Coordinates of C-alpha atoms and ligand atoms in Angstrom, one line a residue:
T187 CA -5.0 -28.6 -14.0
A188 CA -8.1 -26.4 -14.4
T189 CA -10.5 -25.2 -11.3
G190 CA -14.3 -24.5 -12.8
N191 CA -13.0 -22.4 -16.6
R192 CA -9.9 -21.3 -14.2
V193 CA -6.7 -22.8 -15.9
A194 CA -4.3 -23.2 -13.4
H195 CA -0.1 -22.8 -13.7
R196 CA 2.5 -25.3 -12.3
P197 CA 4.7 -23.2 -10.2
T198 CA 7.6 -23.3 -12.3
S199 CA 5.7 -21.8 -15.3
L200 CA 3.7 -19.5 -12.9
A201 CA 7.0 -17.7 -11.7
A202 CA 8.4 -17.7 -15.1
R203 CA 5.1 -15.6 -16.0
A204 CA 5.6 -13.5 -13.2
A205 CA 9.0 -12.7 -13.9
T206 CA 8.1 -11.9 -17.7
V207 CA 5.8 -9.5 -16.5
L208 CA 8.3 -8.0 -14.5
R209 CA 10.4 -7.8 -17.5
D210 CA 8.2 -6.7 -19.8
N211 CA 6.6 -3.4 -17.5
D212 CA 10.1 -2.5 -17.2
T213 CA 11.0 1.0 -18.7
G214 CA 14.9 0.3 -17.6
S215 CA 15.1 2.6 -14.2
L216 CA 11.7 1.6 -13.5
V217 CA 9.0 -0.8 -13.1
T218 CA 5.6 1.0 -13.6
A219 CA 2.5 -0.7 -11.8
S220 CA 0.7 -1.6 -14.8
P221 CA 1.3 -1.9 -18.5
R222 CA -1.5 0.6 -19.0
L223 CA -3.7 1.5 -16.2
Y224 CA -0.6 2.7 -14.2
P225 CA 2.3 3.6 -16.2
H226 CA 4.4 5.4 -13.8
M227 CA 5.6 4.0 -10.8
W228 CA 3.9 4.1 -7.5
S229 CA 5.6 4.2 -4.2
W230 CA 4.6 1.3 -2.2
D231 CA 4.2 -0.8 -5.1
A232 CA 7.9 0.2 -5.9
A233 CA 8.6 -1.6 -2.5
F234 CA 7.1 -4.9 -3.4
I235 CA 8.3 -4.5 -6.7
A236 CA 11.8 -4.1 -6.1
M237 CA 11.4 -7.3 -3.6
G238 CA 10.3 -9.5 -6.8
L239 CA 12.9 -8.4 -8.8
A240 CA 15.8 -9.4 -6.1
H241 CA 14.4 -13.1 -7.3
I242 CA 15.7 -12.1 -11.0
D243 CA 18.3 -9.8 -10.4
V244 CA 19.2 -7.9 -6.7
H245 CA 21.2 -5.3 -9.4
R246 CA 17.7 -4.3 -10.6
A247 CA 16.2 -4.6 -7.5
V248 CA 18.3 -2.7 -6.1
R249 CA 18.1 0.3 -8.8
E250 CA 14.2 0.4 -8.6
L251 CA 14.3 1.9 -5.0
R252 CA 17.5 4.1 -6.1
T253 CA 15.0 5.6 -8.1
L254 CA 12.0 5.5 -5.9
L255 CA 14.6 7.2 -2.9
A256 CA 15.8 10.0 -6.0
A257 CA 12.5 11.4 -5.9
Q258 CA 12.0 11.4 -2.0
W259 CA 11.5 14.9 -1.3
H260 CA 13.6 17.0 0.8
D261 CA 11.7 17.2 3.9
G262 CA 11.4 13.1 3.6
M263 CA 8.3 12.3 2.5
I264 CA 8.5 9.7 -0.3
P265 CA 5.9 10.8 -2.7
H266 CA 3.3 8.5 -4.0
I267 CA 3.8 8.4 -7.6
V268 CA 7.3 9.2 -9.4
F269 CA 6.0 10.2 -13.2
T270 CA 7.5 8.7 -16.2
G271 CA 7.2 11.0 -19.5
D272 CA 3.9 9.2 -20.2
D273 CA 1.2 11.9 -20.0
D274 CA -1.3 9.1 -20.1
Y275 CA -2.3 9.2 -16.5
F276 CA -5.1 11.4 -14.7
P277 CA -4.0 13.8 -12.4
G278 CA -0.4 14.1 -13.6
P279 CA 1.9 16.3 -12.1
D280 CA 0.3 19.6 -13.3
R281 CA -2.4 19.0 -11.8
W282 CA -1.0 18.3 -8.8
G283 CA 1.0 21.7 -8.9
T284 CA 4.3 20.0 -7.4
D285 CA 6.7 21.7 -9.6
D286 CA 6.7 25.2 -7.2
A287 CA 7.2 22.9 -4.3
P288 CA 10.5 23.7 -2.9
Q289 CA 10.8 20.3 -1.1
R290 CA 10.6 18.3 -4.2
P291 CA 13.9 17.4 -6.0
R292 CA 14.5 19.8 -9.1
D293 CA 14.5 16.7 -11.9
V294 CA 11.5 14.5 -10.8
R295 CA 7.9 14.8 -11.1
T296 CA 6.0 13.9 -8.8
S297 CA 2.6 14.0 -6.7
G298 CA 2.1 15.6 -3.2
I299 CA 0.8 12.9 -0.9
C300 CA 2.5 9.4 0.2
Q301 CA 1.4 6.1 0.5
P302 CA 2.0 3.2 3.2
P303 CA 5.8 3.0 4.5
V304 CA 6.8 -0.6 3.7
H305 CA 10.0 0.0 2.0
A306 CA 11.7 -0.9 4.9
I307 CA 10.0 -4.2 4.8
A308 CA 10.9 -4.8 1.1
L309 CA 14.6 -4.0 1.8
R310 CA 14.7 -6.7 4.7
R311 CA 13.2 -8.9 2.6
I312 CA 15.4 -8.3 -0.7
I313 CA 18.7 -8.4 1.8
D314 CA 17.3 -11.9 2.8
T315 CA 16.7 -13.0 -0.8
A316 CA 20.0 -11.6 -1.5
R317 CA 21.6 -14.1 1.1
R318 CA 20.1 -17.1 0.1
T319 CA 21.7 -16.1 -3.1
S320 CA 24.9 -16.1 -3.1
K321 CA 27.5 -14.0 -1.1
A322 CA 28.1 -11.5 -3.9
D323 CA 24.5 -10.8 -4.0
A324 CA 24.0 -10.3 0.1
A325 CA 27.2 -8.0 -0.8
I326 CA 25.0 -5.6 -3.2
A327 CA 21.7 -5.6 -1.2
E328 CA 24.1 -4.7 2.2
D329 CA 26.0 -2.1 0.7
F330 CA 22.8 -0.6 -0.7
A331 CA 21.0 -1.1 2.4
R332 CA 23.9 0.9 4.1
D333 CA 23.3 3.7 1.3
A334 CA 19.6 3.4 1.8
W335 CA 19.1 3.2 5.6
P336 CA 19.5 7.2 5.9
S337 CA 17.1 8.1 3.5
L338 CA 14.5 5.7 5.3
R339 CA 15.0 7.2 8.8
R340 CA 14.4 10.2 7.1
W341 CA 11.1 9.3 5.4
H342 CA 9.6 7.7 9.2
R343 CA 10.8 10.6 10.8
W344 CA 9.0 12.7 8.3
I345 CA 5.9 10.8 9.1
A346 CA 6.5 10.9 12.7
R347 CA 7.1 14.5 12.4
H348 CA 3.6 15.4 10.5
R349 CA 1.7 12.6 11.1
M350 CA 1.5 11.3 14.1
S351 CA -0.3 13.7 16.2
G352 CA -4.4 14.4 16.5
A353 CA -5.6 11.4 15.9
R354 CA -5.8 9.5 19.1
G355 CA -2.1 8.6 18.0
L356 CA -2.8 7.2 15.0
V357 CA -1.1 8.2 11.3
T358 CA -3.1 10.6 9.6
I359 CA -3.8 10.9 6.2
V360 CA -4.8 13.6 3.8
H361 CA -6.8 11.5 1.0
G362 CA -8.0 8.4 0.6
W363 CA -5.1 7.6 -1.4
E364 CA -2.5 8.1 0.7
S365 CA -4.2 4.8 2.5
G366 CA -2.9 2.8 -0.9
M367 CA -6.8 1.6 -0.6
D368 CA -8.7 4.7 -2.5
N369 CA -12.1 3.7 -2.5
S370 CA -12.3 1.5 0.8
P371 CA -16.3 1.8 2.5
R372 CA -13.4 2.7 5.2
W373 CA -13.3 6.5 3.7
D374 CA -16.6 6.8 3.0
A375 CA -18.1 8.7 5.9
P376 CA -15.1 11.0 5.6
Y377 CA -15.7 11.3 1.8
L378 CA -19.2 12.9 2.5
A379 CA -17.9 15.2 4.1
V380 CA -15.9 16.6 1.2
R381 CA -17.6 18.8 -0.6
P382 CA -16.0 19.8 -3.8
G383 CA -15.8 23.7 -4.1
A384 CA -17.8 25.2 -7.3
D385 CA -14.5 26.4 -8.5
L386 CA -12.9 22.8 -8.6
P387 CA -11.0 23.2 -12.0
P388 CA -12.5 20.8 -14.9
Y389 CA -11.3 17.6 -15.7
V390 CA -11.5 14.5 -17.7
R391 CA -10.9 10.5 -16.4
L392 CA -8.5 8.1 -18.2
D393 CA -8.4 5.4 -16.0
V394 CA -12.5 4.2 -16.9
L395 CA -10.9 4.0 -20.4
K396 CA -8.6 1.7 -19.9
V397 CA -10.5 -1.3 -18.0
D398 CA -12.7 -3.8 -19.2
D399 CA -15.7 -2.5 -16.8
P400 CA -15.6 1.1 -15.6
G401 CA -18.0 -0.4 -12.6
Q402 CA -15.1 -1.9 -11.1
R403 CA -13.4 1.6 -10.7
P404 CA -14.5 4.5 -8.5
S405 CA -17.6 6.6 -9.2
D406 CA -17.6 10.1 -10.8
D407 CA -18.7 11.0 -7.5
E408 CA -16.0 9.7 -5.3
Y409 CA -13.5 11.1 -8.1
D410 CA -14.1 15.1 -7.5
R411 CA -14.3 14.8 -4.1
Y412 CA -10.8 12.9 -4.6
L413 CA -9.8 15.9 -7.3
W414 CA -11.2 18.5 -4.7
L415 CA -8.5 17.0 -2.0
V416 CA -6.1 17.6 -4.5
E417 CA -7.0 21.3 -5.5
Q418 CA -6.8 21.7 -1.4
L419 CA -3.3 20.2 -1.3
R420 CA -2.1 22.4 -4.1
R421 CA -3.4 25.2 -2.6
A422 CA -1.5 25.2 0.5
G423 CA 1.5 24.6 -1.6
H424 CA 2.2 21.3 -0.4
Q425 CA 3.4 22.3 2.8
P426 CA 3.2 19.5 5.0
D427 CA 1.6 21.3 8.4
R428 CA -0.3 24.0 6.0
V429 CA -1.5 20.6 4.3
V430 CA -2.8 19.1 7.4
E431 CA -4.4 22.4 8.6
T432 CA -6.7 22.7 5.8
S433 CA -7.4 19.7 4.1
A434 CA -11.2 18.7 4.2
F435 CA -10.1 15.0 4.5
L436 CA -8.0 14.2 7.8
V437 CA -8.4 10.2 9.3
G438 CA -6.1 8.6 11.5
D439 CA -5.7 5.4 9.7
V440 CA -4.8 2.2 11.2
F441 CA -3.5 0.0 8.7
V442 CA -1.0 3.1 7.6
T443 CA 0.0 3.1 11.3
A444 CA 0.1 -0.9 11.6
V445 CA 2.5 -0.7 8.5
F446 CA 4.4 2.5 10.4
A447 CA 5.4 0.1 13.8
L448 CA 5.9 -2.7 11.4
A449 CA 8.1 -1.3 9.4
S450 CA 9.9 1.3 11.9
E451 CA 11.0 -1.8 14.1
T452 CA 12.6 -3.4 10.7
L453 CA 14.4 -0.7 10.0
A454 CA 15.7 -0.3 13.5
D455 CA 16.3 -4.1 13.5
L456 CA 18.3 -3.2 10.1
G457 CA 20.2 -0.4 11.6
A458 CA 21.3 -2.6 14.5
E459 CA 22.8 -5.2 11.7
L460 CA 24.6 -2.6 9.5
G461 CA 26.0 -0.2 12.3
A462 CA 24.0 2.8 12.2
P463 CA 24.0 5.5 15.3
A464 CA 21.9 4.1 18.3
A465 CA 20.3 6.8 19.3
E466 CA 19.0 6.6 15.6
I467 CA 17.8 3.0 16.3
A468 CA 16.3 4.1 19.9
E469 CA 14.2 6.9 18.0
L470 CA 12.8 4.3 15.4
R471 CA 12.3 2.1 18.1
K472 CA 10.0 4.7 19.9
W473 CA 8.3 5.8 17.0
A474 CA 7.5 2.2 16.7
G475 CA 6.2 1.6 20.3
Q476 CA 3.8 4.6 19.9
A477 CA 2.5 3.9 17.0
R478 CA 1.9 -0.3 18.2
D479 CA -0.2 1.3 21.2
A480 CA -2.0 3.3 19.3
T481 CA -3.5 0.7 16.9
A482 CA -4.1 -1.7 19.8
R483 CA -5.9 1.4 21.7
S484 CA -8.2 1.9 18.5
C485 CA -9.6 -1.4 18.9
H486 CA -13.4 -1.5 19.3
P487 CA -14.3 -2.5 23.3
E488 CA -16.7 -5.6 21.9
T489 CA -16.0 -6.9 18.8
G490 CA -11.8 -6.3 19.2
K491 CA -11.8 -4.7 15.5
A492 CA -9.0 -2.1 15.1
R493 CA -10.7 1.2 13.6
D494 CA -9.5 4.5 12.0
F495 CA -10.4 7.7 13.8
D496 CA -11.9 10.7 11.8
V497 CA -10.2 13.6 13.1
H498 CA -12.8 16.5 11.8
A499 CA -16.2 14.4 13.1
G500 CA -14.3 13.4 16.2
T501 CA -15.5 9.6 15.5
W502 CA -13.9 6.4 15.3
L503 CA -14.8 4.3 11.8
D504 CA -16.3 1.4 12.3
T505 CA -16.1 -0.8 8.7
D506 CA -15.8 -4.3 8.3
S507 CA -12.2 -3.9 6.1
L508 CA -9.1 -6.0 5.8
A509 CA -7.7 -2.9 8.4
A510 CA -10.0 -4.4 11.1
F511 CA -6.6 -7.0 11.8
S512 CA -4.1 -4.1 11.9
P513 CA -2.9 -4.7 14.9
L514 CA -2.1 -8.6 13.8
L515 CA 0.7 -6.8 11.6
C516 CA 2.7 -5.3 14.2
G517 CA 1.6 -6.8 17.8
G518 CA 0.4 -4.6 20.9
L519 CA -2.4 -6.7 22.1
P520 CA -3.0 -8.3 25.2
A521 CA -3.0 -12.5 24.1
A522 CA -6.1 -13.0 24.8
A523 CA -7.5 -10.1 22.5
E524 CA -5.0 -11.5 19.7
E525 CA -6.5 -14.8 19.6
R526 CA -10.3 -13.3 19.4
L527 CA -9.2 -11.3 16.4
V528 CA -7.1 -14.1 14.9
A529 CA -10.2 -16.4 15.6
T530 CA -11.9 -13.9 13.5
L531 CA -9.7 -13.4 10.7
D532 CA -10.0 -17.6 10.3
G533 CA -14.1 -17.8 11.0
P534 CA -16.8 -17.5 7.9
A535 CA -16.7 -13.5 7.6
W536 CA -13.5 -13.7 6.7
S537 CA -11.0 -16.3 5.5
G538 CA -13.1 -19.0 6.9
H539 CA -16.0 -17.7 4.0
P540 CA -17.1 -21.2 2.6
D541 CA -17.5 -19.7 -1.1
L542 CA -14.7 -17.9 -1.5
I543 CA -11.9 -19.5 -4.2
A544 CA -8.8 -18.9 -1.8
A545 CA -9.1 -19.4 2.4
V546 CA -7.9 -15.4 2.2
P547 CA -9.7 -12.5 3.5
P548 CA -10.9 -10.0 0.9
S549 CA -10.7 -6.5 1.2
V550 CA -13.9 -6.3 3.0
S551 CA -16.6 -8.8 4.9
P552 CA -18.4 -10.5 2.3
H553 CA -21.2 -10.3 5.5
S554 CA -20.6 -6.4 5.8
E555 CA -23.3 -4.5 4.3
D556 CA -20.6 -2.4 2.3
F557 CA -19.2 -5.6 0.2
D558 CA -19.2 -5.7 -3.6
P559 CA -17.0 -8.4 -5.3
R560 CA -16.2 -6.5 -8.1
Q561 CA -15.0 -3.5 -6.8
Y562 CA -12.0 -2.6 -6.7
W563 CA -11.1 -2.1 -2.6
R564 CA -14.9 -2.6 -2.0
G565 CA -14.4 -6.7 -2.0
P566 CA -12.3 -7.9 -4.2
Q567 CA -9.2 -10.3 -3.0
W568 CA -5.9 -8.3 -3.1
P569 CA -3.3 -10.8 -3.6
V570 CA -0.4 -7.9 -2.2
L571 CA -2.4 -7.8 1.3
I572 CA -2.3 -11.5 1.2
W573 CA 1.7 -11.4 1.3
L574 CA 2.0 -8.5 3.9
F575 CA -0.2 -10.2 6.5
G576 CA 1.1 -13.3 5.8
W577 CA 5.1 -12.1 5.9
A578 CA 4.0 -10.5 9.1
F579 CA 2.6 -13.3 10.3
G580 CA 6.4 -15.2 9.4
L581 CA 7.7 -12.7 11.6
R582 CA 5.0 -13.4 14.4
G583 CA 6.1 -17.0 14.9
W584 CA 2.8 -18.2 13.4
E585 CA 4.0 -20.4 10.7
R586 CA 1.2 -22.5 9.8
H587 CA -0.8 -19.1 9.0
A588 CA 2.2 -18.0 7.1
S589 CA 2.4 -20.7 4.8
E590 CA -1.4 -21.3 4.2
F591 CA -1.4 -17.5 3.2
R592 CA 1.2 -18.3 0.6
A593 CA -0.5 -21.3 -0.7
Q594 CA -3.7 -19.7 -0.8
G595 CA -2.3 -16.8 -2.3
V596 CA -0.5 -18.8 -4.9
H597 CA -3.4 -20.8 -5.6
L598 CA -5.6 -17.1 -6.2
A599 CA -3.2 -16.1 -8.6
S600 CA -2.3 -19.1 -10.1
D601 CA -4.6 -18.2 -13.5
G602 CA -1.0 -16.6 -14.6
S603 CA -3.3 -13.5 -15.5
F604 CA -1.5 -11.4 -12.3
G605 CA -4.7 -9.7 -12.0
E606 CA -4.9 -5.9 -9.5
Y607 CA -7.8 -7.6 -8.0
Y608 CA -9.5 -10.7 -7.6
E609 CA -13.4 -11.4 -7.9
P610 CA -13.4 -13.5 -4.0
F611 CA -15.9 -15.7 -5.1
T612 CA -14.7 -17.0 -8.7
G613 CA -10.9 -16.1 -9.0
E614 CA -11.9 -13.7 -12.1
P615 CA -9.1 -11.2 -12.7
L616 CA -10.2 -7.9 -12.2
G617 CA -8.8 -4.4 -12.8
S618 CA -5.2 -4.0 -15.0
P619 CA -4.0 -7.5 -16.0
N620 CA -0.2 -8.0 -15.6
Q621 CA -0.3 -5.7 -12.4
S622 CA 3.3 -5.7 -11.8
W623 CA 3.0 -6.1 -7.6
T624 CA 1.1 -8.8 -7.9
A625 CA 3.2 -10.6 -10.4
A626 CA 6.1 -9.4 -7.8
V627 CA 4.6 -10.9 -4.9
V628 CA 3.7 -14.3 -6.4
L629 CA 7.4 -14.5 -7.6
D630 CA 8.5 -14.2 -3.6
W631 CA 5.9 -16.7 -2.9
L632 CA 7.1 -18.9 -4.9
C633 CA 11.0 -18.4 -4.8
Ligands
9YW809 C1 -5.8 5.1 -8.9 C2 -1.1 1.6 -8.4 C3 -2.0 1.7 -7.2 C4 -1.3 1.5 -6.1 C5 -2.9 1.6 -5.2 C6 -4.4 1.6 -5.7 C7 -4.3 2.1 -7.3 C8 -4.0 4.4 -8.5 O1 -2.8 1.9 -7.9 O2 -4.5 3.6 -7.0 O3 -5.4 5.5 -9.6 O4 -6.5 4.4 -8.8 O5 -5.8 1.8 -4.7 O6 -3.1 1.0 -3.8 O7 -0.8 1.9 -5.2 O8 -0.8 0.4 -8.6

């Protein structure tokens, strides 16, 4: 079947193609984020990828998370990139200067920042998938979960210890890359205040050589700022408290905060199932509650939308991005405020926009002046975000919404190219084709 010039695959063929993407991107111990553009393991990608792998082979799913956890720093941080031997990506480990960080495990090279903590959510999903498959698979997943639980708890403790003060209770990030939404308009104002020093070491970008249209990637000006922050992190020796003290970019990220709330609660529930220590479970629920409250408190008194907080400027950041709906991920709003936020999400500025190819929210509202339908985190639709919101809706008991997101997400990705992101009006796949996490969430939707 075809809509416009888009070919739509049937579910069985789409699922088979998704499985092939994961297989083709598999190096054995890890599935790279994409074949050419991102030849390494990314932290939050790995979580979604493992969840997709669970539908093919639960052993392989477990191995993916073991690879990631083997790169966990001794202080608990899970780094945002685990580098493979491939040096065809910039910035690589030399530029990060992480080799000298005492917390880094000796035998893996990593970046020095983190990404949204979705890992407990993936683990929950892997267990649920394995339980549906067979008793043997369930046992494999549960055994792994018992091993992984303490590591994930230490990861959450790291966030609570080092990133939960100074931004109105929101989880702070020290680089836009930590948000996972690199060049979102959410970060325009804080990035404007980042002034790259004259001593920024020179560099050559590789990303723009690997996409058809470099206009879909961040600009050189943005990249200078990204690299300047990497330089500051390096000069702070990647010491977590020193990093927070010295970074020119310090922002409370409401989306990361909501994900942290949801994942902490999920991890606590898992701990209760697995017989983890009661005090540790209670601590996770405390962090979840704090993060949920901070998310709710960030909402604009008039629009009801959640906001980020720029610590250096001391101001709330109003941008019409999908992060405005973060409270729907973790709950915590009064019923009327929540209903209003859901209505906004369903309305014409978001999922209900009449020209969208699939009725799911783009990364930025088409009504916003920041909107650009082809530019990375500034407008395209991202299947992975649709999965996350849809999963949270299911958990919250909003079955109709959850299945609508699933069906529309499948429709968006039905061309079978597994784009990194999609032009929201035409459905044209953009960025990297055969992006692993896109394949993984499609597989999860279909199985
Ligand atoms: C980059 C791998 C990563 C994602 C991020 C996304 C992008 C890397 O790709 O960042 O070089 O731009 O923004 O969320 O984890 O898929």
